[in-house]
């Protein structure tokens, strides 16, 4: 379901040690933070260490462990979230960016106490912008 | 003899998911577009798709929304809601939590002016029974969606029907989704797989297998369903495209339900709302895989007077055609079919409002 839209073209940003990209929800309706179950961020074949990943949504930044119990923050279908991790991306040249997302779909029951989860992947090529200190 | 029905024409904004998600239209723009294209008067919306912060709707927002609906001459028919039973990752909601979760959405439907809330199969007969007083309190009919991969005579749906009969509340019913009674594998999806490099041999095998299952009728149970799913995955692997297998299985068994049109008669008196699910339009301006004309005839001849939301689902794979053109053509097929059945579709907003008010139960509850 529109997985080709996961990565927002032209949003790769790096400060030399951390790299981020804007991602879109590959689903038709808003999902709560609790249903954003996992992600991978890879630039030019280098995958960010899982414990370095952060998820920024609605102006707040979360670790994936913090997303799991959170049913207050929602990812609206027209909003970008920002996925970042420890990758030293050179500012010059084109880069191949891949994002994998694992999402739980909380109303599609597939077992006695289990709901559907989907795994979606997108890869795009783009240049990197230098991060500006906030 | 039953008087012929005059279904209310309408659309669900779900049909335009790709345009909304792609930020081509915001909610207001999409509603204005639907009105300008004359896709109404009926308008269905999915709460969690379109309303930020749903199901919390404040008075100011509800006022803005109702003014917009009045200005555009549309008639709100159904608000699609979701029972997010798995919202906590470590456990499912308890019955009490589920009822409270649904109460908030039913309240939102009432506040926004929708007389129906579309609910889904994850809600059990016990939960529907417990929700009936809440539905009555807010004056909102709960119309549970009968969607592929199930169908009207599926044991789960019959169990719900039997419970409705026992409970006796006019606020419980079904949404008929045409995806349960599809007659062919959608050609637009074949074209999408072709564009992804699937061989003609694989495409012929997939449509052939779907036709074989259609001849057999819908799957008897979830185990049978699972077996069919596996057969599509096997075909994709056999023809060298295992990467397409799950996608083919999901669509072939989860979107294209092979029950016959007459199957709807099992639950007909409880059908309160219709999703005119379809997947595309061919060069002759007909829907090649959903028997729209037969479905309209069934509805008209059995006196259906509720709304039909044209629900275009081909947007999942069809990025090369305009969903607005496709909706326009499908609605023309519906109107032509209603006329062929000796009736017509209701298109005037005032008539639609009156007709819907007569079709659905009303309540004098304080919150209605």
mmCIF file of N, CA, C and O in Angstrom, chain A residues 82-129:
data_model
loop_
_atom_site.group_PDB
_atom_site.id
_atom_site.type_symbol
_atom_site.label_atom_id
_atom_site.label_comp_id
_atom_site.label_asym_id
_atom_site.label_seq_id
_atom_site.Cartn_x
_atom_site.Cartn_y
_atom_site.Cartn_z
ATOM 1 N N UNK A 82 10.603 11.723 10.963
ATOM 2 C CA UNK A 82 12.025 11.787 10.636
ATOM 3 C C UNK A 82 12.728 10.605 11.303
ATOM 4 O O UNK A 82 12.663 10.443 12.524
ATOM 5 N N UNK A 83 13.357 9.784 10.486
ATOM 6 C CA UNK A 83 14.119 8.643 10.988
ATOM 7 C C UNK A 83 15.601 9.001 10.926
ATOM 8 O O UNK A 83 16.100 9.404 9.870
ATOM 9 N N UNK A 84 16.301 8.862 12.052
ATOM 10 C CA UNK A 84 17.721 9.213 12.070
ATOM 11 C C UNK A 84 18.524 8.117 12.761
ATOM 12 O O UNK A 84 17.987 7.326 13.543
ATOM 13 N N UNK A 85 19.812 8.092 12.434
ATOM 14 C CA UNK A 85 20.685 7.100 13.058
ATOM 15 C C UNK A 85 22.143 7.461 12.834
ATOM 16 O O UNK A 85 22.468 8.372 12.061
ATOM 17 N N UNK A 86 23.017 6.725 13.529
ATOM 18 C CA UNK A 86 24.459 6.985 13.425
ATOM 19 C C UNK A 86 25.008 6.420 12.120
ATOM 20 O O UNK A 86 25.320 5.228 12.028
ATOM 21 N N UNK A 87 25.099 7.294 11.120
ATOM 22 C CA UNK A 87 25.771 6.951 9.866
ATOM 23 C C UNK A 87 26.513 8.213 9.419
ATOM 24 O O UNK A 87 25.918 9.294 9.394
ATOM 25 N N UNK A 88 27.783 8.054 9.105
ATOM 26 C CA UNK A 88 28.565 9.199 8.628
ATOM 27 C C UNK A 88 28.429 9.272 7.113
ATOM 28 O O UNK A 88 29.121 8.583 6.382
ATOM 29 N N UNK A 89 27.489 10.104 6.642
ATOM 30 C CA UNK A 89 27.249 10.214 5.206
ATOM 31 C C UNK A 89 28.039 11.396 4.647
ATOM 32 O O UNK A 89 27.906 12.506 5.151
ATOM 33 N N UNK A 90 28.862 11.180 3.611
ATOM 34 C CA UNK A 90 29.548 12.321 2.992
ATOM 35 C C UNK A 90 28.522 13.281 2.379
ATOM 36 O O UNK A 90 27.471 12.846 1.903
ATOM 37 N N UNK A 91 28.835 14.571 2.429
ATOM 38 C CA UNK A 91 27.873 15.540 1.893
ATOM 39 C C UNK A 91 27.834 15.544 0.375
ATOM 40 O O UNK A 91 26.832 15.936 -0.217
ATOM 41 N N UNK A 92 28.951 15.135 -0.256
ATOM 42 C CA UNK A 92 28.974 15.229 -1.711
ATOM 43 C C UNK A 92 28.414 13.974 -2.370
ATOM 44 O O UNK A 92 28.348 12.905 -1.774
ATOM 45 N N UNK A 93 27.975 14.150 -3.599
ATOM 46 C CA UNK A 93 27.553 13.018 -4.424
ATOM 47 C C UNK A 93 26.156 12.507 -4.109
ATOM 48 O O UNK A 93 25.453 13.017 -3.236
ATOM 49 N N UNK A 94 25.771 11.496 -4.869
ATOM 50 C CA UNK A 94 24.456 10.880 -4.712
ATOM 51 C C UNK A 94 24.556 9.690 -3.757
ATOM 52 O O UNK A 94 25.580 8.995 -3.743
ATOM 53 N N UNK A 95 23.506 9.463 -3.002
ATOM 54 C CA UNK A 95 23.504 8.358 -2.034
ATOM 55 C C UNK A 95 22.272 7.486 -2.218
ATOM 56 O O UNK A 95 21.200 7.985 -2.553
ATOM 57 N N UNK A 96 22.466 6.206 -1.973
ATOM 58 C CA UNK A 96 21.338 5.279 -2.039
ATOM 59 C C UNK A 96 20.817 5.071 -0.618
ATOM 60 O O UNK A 96 21.541 4.597 0.251
ATOM 61 N N UNK A 97 19.566 5.460 -0.416
ATOM 62 C CA UNK A 97 18.967 5.413 0.918
ATOM 63 C C UNK A 97 17.896 4.326 0.936
ATOM 64 O O UNK A 97 17.053 4.268 0.036
ATOM 65 N N UNK A 98 17.940 3.469 1.942
ATOM 66 C CA UNK A 98 16.892 2.463 2.102
ATOM 67 C C UNK A 98 16.279 2.582 3.483
ATOM 68 O O UNK A 98 16.993 2.812 4.466
ATOM 69 N N UNK A 99 14.967 2.450 3.530
ATOM 70 C CA UNK A 99 14.254 2.436 4.814
ATOM 71 C C UNK A 99 13.345 1.225 4.828
ATOM 72 O O UNK A 99 12.623 0.960 3.856
ATOM 73 N N UNK A 100 13.411 0.482 5.914
ATOM 74 C CA UNK A 100 12.466 -0.610 6.128
ATOM 75 C C UNK A 100 11.617 -0.246 7.330
ATOM 76 O O UNK A 100 12.132 0.251 8.333
ATOM 77 N N UNK A 101 10.322 -0.508 7.225
ATOM 78 C CA UNK A 101 9.412 -0.215 8.333
ATOM 79 C C UNK A 101 8.622 -1.464 8.683
ATOM 80 O O UNK A 101 8.207 -2.212 7.795
ATOM 81 N N UNK A 102 8.414 -1.665 9.971
ATOM 82 C CA UNK A 102 7.504 -2.717 10.441
ATOM 83 C C UNK A 102 6.376 -2.024 11.191
ATOM 84 O O UNK A 102 6.619 -1.279 12.149
ATOM 85 N N UNK A 103 5.163 -2.232 10.723
ATOM 86 C CA UNK A 103 3.994 -1.591 11.324
ATOM 87 C C UNK A 103 2.978 -2.644 11.744
ATOM 88 O O UNK A 103 2.758 -3.618 11.019
ATOM 89 N N UNK A 104 2.362 -2.417 12.897
ATOM 90 C CA UNK A 104 1.231 -3.253 13.308
ATOM 91 C C UNK A 104 -0.064 -2.576 12.888
ATOM 92 O O UNK A 104 -0.178 -1.350 12.954
ATOM 93 N N UNK A 105 -0.998 -3.369 12.405
ATOM 94 C CA UNK A 105 -2.297 -2.850 11.979
ATOM 95 C C UNK A 105 -3.294 -3.292 13.048
ATOM 96 O O UNK A 105 -3.707 -4.454 13.081
ATOM 97 N N UNK A 106 -3.684 -2.376 13.932
ATOM 98 C CA UNK A 106 -4.283 -2.798 15.207
ATOM 99 C C UNK A 106 -5.697 -3.348 15.127
ATOM 100 O O UNK A 106 -6.170 -3.925 16.097
ATOM 101 N N UNK A 107 -6.362 -3.204 13.978
ATOM 102 C CA UNK A 107 -7.740 -3.698 13.900
ATOM 103 C C UNK A 107 -7.871 -4.959 13.051
ATOM 104 O O UNK A 107 -8.968 -5.505 12.944
ATOM 105 N N UNK A 108 -6.779 -5.416 12.432
ATOM 106 C CA UNK A 108 -6.878 -6.624 11.608
ATOM 107 C C UNK A 108 -6.368 -7.807 12.419
ATOM 108 O O UNK A 108 -5.159 -8.014 12.567
ATOM 109 N N UNK A 109 -7.306 -8.547 12.982
ATOM 110 C CA UNK A 109 -6.982 -9.663 13.867
ATOM 111 C C UNK A 109 -6.710 -10.894 13.010
ATOM 112 O O UNK A 109 -7.536 -11.273 12.174
ATOM 113 N N UNK A 110 -5.541 -11.505 13.198
ATOM 114 C CA UNK A 110 -5.215 -12.681 12.379
ATOM 115 C C UNK A 110 -5.052 -13.948 13.197
ATOM 116 O O UNK A 110 -4.856 -15.021 12.647
ATOM 117 N N UNK A 111 -5.143 -13.843 14.517
ATOM 118 C CA UNK A 111 -5.023 -15.038 15.336
ATOM 119 C C UNK A 111 -5.726 -14.804 16.664
ATOM 120 O O UNK A 111 -6.385 -13.781 16.851
ATOM 121 N N UNK A 112 -5.580 -15.756 17.566
ATOM 122 C CA UNK A 112 -6.297 -15.680 18.842
ATOM 123 C C UNK A 112 -6.001 -14.366 19.566
ATOM 124 O O UNK A 112 -6.899 -13.721 20.086
ATOM 125 N N UNK A 113 -4.736 -13.985 19.615
ATOM 126 C CA UNK A 113 -4.427 -12.694 20.242
ATOM 127 C C UNK A 113 -3.310 -12.005 19.458
ATOM 128 O O UNK A 113 -2.296 -11.591 20.003
ATOM 129 N N UNK A 114 -3.528 -11.923 18.166
ATOM 130 C CA UNK A 114 -2.496 -11.422 17.281
ATOM 131 C C UNK A 114 -3.129 -10.554 16.195
ATOM 132 O O UNK A 114 -4.155 -10.908 15.646
ATOM 133 N N UNK A 115 -2.484 -9.399 15.914
ATOM 134 C CA UNK A 115 -2.955 -8.585 14.796
ATOM 135 C C UNK A 115 -1.893 -8.573 13.697
ATOM 136 O O UNK A 115 -0.730 -8.901 13.933
ATOM 137 N N UNK A 116 -2.332 -8.189 12.508
ATOM 138 C CA UNK A 116 -1.464 -8.176 11.332
ATOM 139 C C UNK A 116 -0.277 -7.240 11.542
ATOM 140 O O UNK A 116 -0.432 -6.158 12.099
ATOM 141 N N UNK A 117 0.915 -7.656 11.105
ATOM 142 C CA UNK A 117 1.981 -6.679 10.955
ATOM 143 C C UNK A 117 2.483 -6.715 9.521
ATOM 144 O O UNK A 117 2.440 -7.749 8.861
ATOM 145 N N UNK A 118 2.896 -5.556 9.038
ATOM 146 C CA UNK A 118 3.379 -5.465 7.668
ATOM 147 C C UNK A 118 4.813 -4.967 7.679
ATOM 148 O O UNK A 118 5.219 -4.210 8.567
ATOM 149 N N UNK A 119 5.587 -5.440 6.709
ATOM 150 C CA UNK A 119 6.971 -4.996 6.552
ATOM 151 C C UNK A 119 7.081 -4.374 5.169
ATOM 152 O O UNK A 119 6.782 -5.020 4.173
ATOM 153 N N UNK A 120 7.458 -3.127 5.131
ATOM 154 C CA UNK A 120 7.536 -2.414 3.854
ATOM 155 C C UNK A 120 8.927 -1.822 3.694
ATOM 156 O O UNK A 120 9.568 -1.436 4.673
ATOM 157 N N UNK A 121 9.391 -1.726 2.431
ATOM 158 C CA UNK A 121 10.743 -1.238 2.171
ATOM 159 C C UNK A 121 10.733 -0.290 0.983
ATOM 160 O O UNK A 121 9.979 -0.491 0.036
ATOM 161 N N UNK A 122 11.545 0.718 1.058
ATOM 162 C CA UNK A 122 11.679 1.670 -0.045
ATOM 163 C C UNK A 122 13.156 2.027 -0.191
ATOM 164 O O UNK A 122 13.887 2.086 0.812
ATOM 165 N N UNK A 123 13.597 2.242 -1.423
ATOM 166 C CA UNK A 123 14.972 2.670 -1.690
ATOM 167 C C UNK A 123 14.930 3.810 -2.695
ATOM 168 O O UNK A 123 14.232 3.716 -3.714
ATOM 169 N N UNK A 124 15.635 4.883 -2.392
ATOM 170 C CA UNK A 124 15.700 6.009 -3.331
ATOM 171 C C UNK A 124 17.121 6.571 -3.348
ATOM 172 O O UNK A 124 17.872 6.401 -2.384
ATOM 173 N N UNK A 125 17.448 7.270 -4.439
ATOM 174 C CA UNK A 125 18.772 7.883 -4.580
ATOM 175 C C UNK A 125 18.622 9.398 -4.495
ATOM 176 O O UNK A 125 17.727 9.968 -5.122
ATOM 177 N N UNK A 126 19.490 10.016 -3.701
ATOM 178 C CA UNK A 126 19.404 11.473 -3.543
ATOM 179 C C UNK A 126 20.723 12.008 -2.982
ATOM 180 O O UNK A 126 21.550 11.249 -2.460
ATOM 181 N N UNK A 127 20.893 13.312 -3.098
ATOM 182 C CA UNK A 127 22.060 13.938 -2.485
ATOM 183 C C UNK A 127 21.709 14.313 -1.042
ATOM 184 O O UNK A 127 20.542 14.329 -0.658
ATOM 185 N N UNK A 128 22.778 14.600 -0.258
ATOM 186 C CA UNK A 128 22.564 14.897 1.164
ATOM 187 C C UNK A 128 22.694 16.396 1.418
ATOM 188 O O UNK A 128 23.502 17.078 0.795
ATOM 189 N N UNK A 129 21.867 16.885 2.319
ATOM 190 C CA UNK A 129 21.989 18.275 2.772
ATOM 191 C C UNK A 129 22.708 18.268 4.113
ATOM 192 O O UNK A 129 22.576 17.339 4.906
#
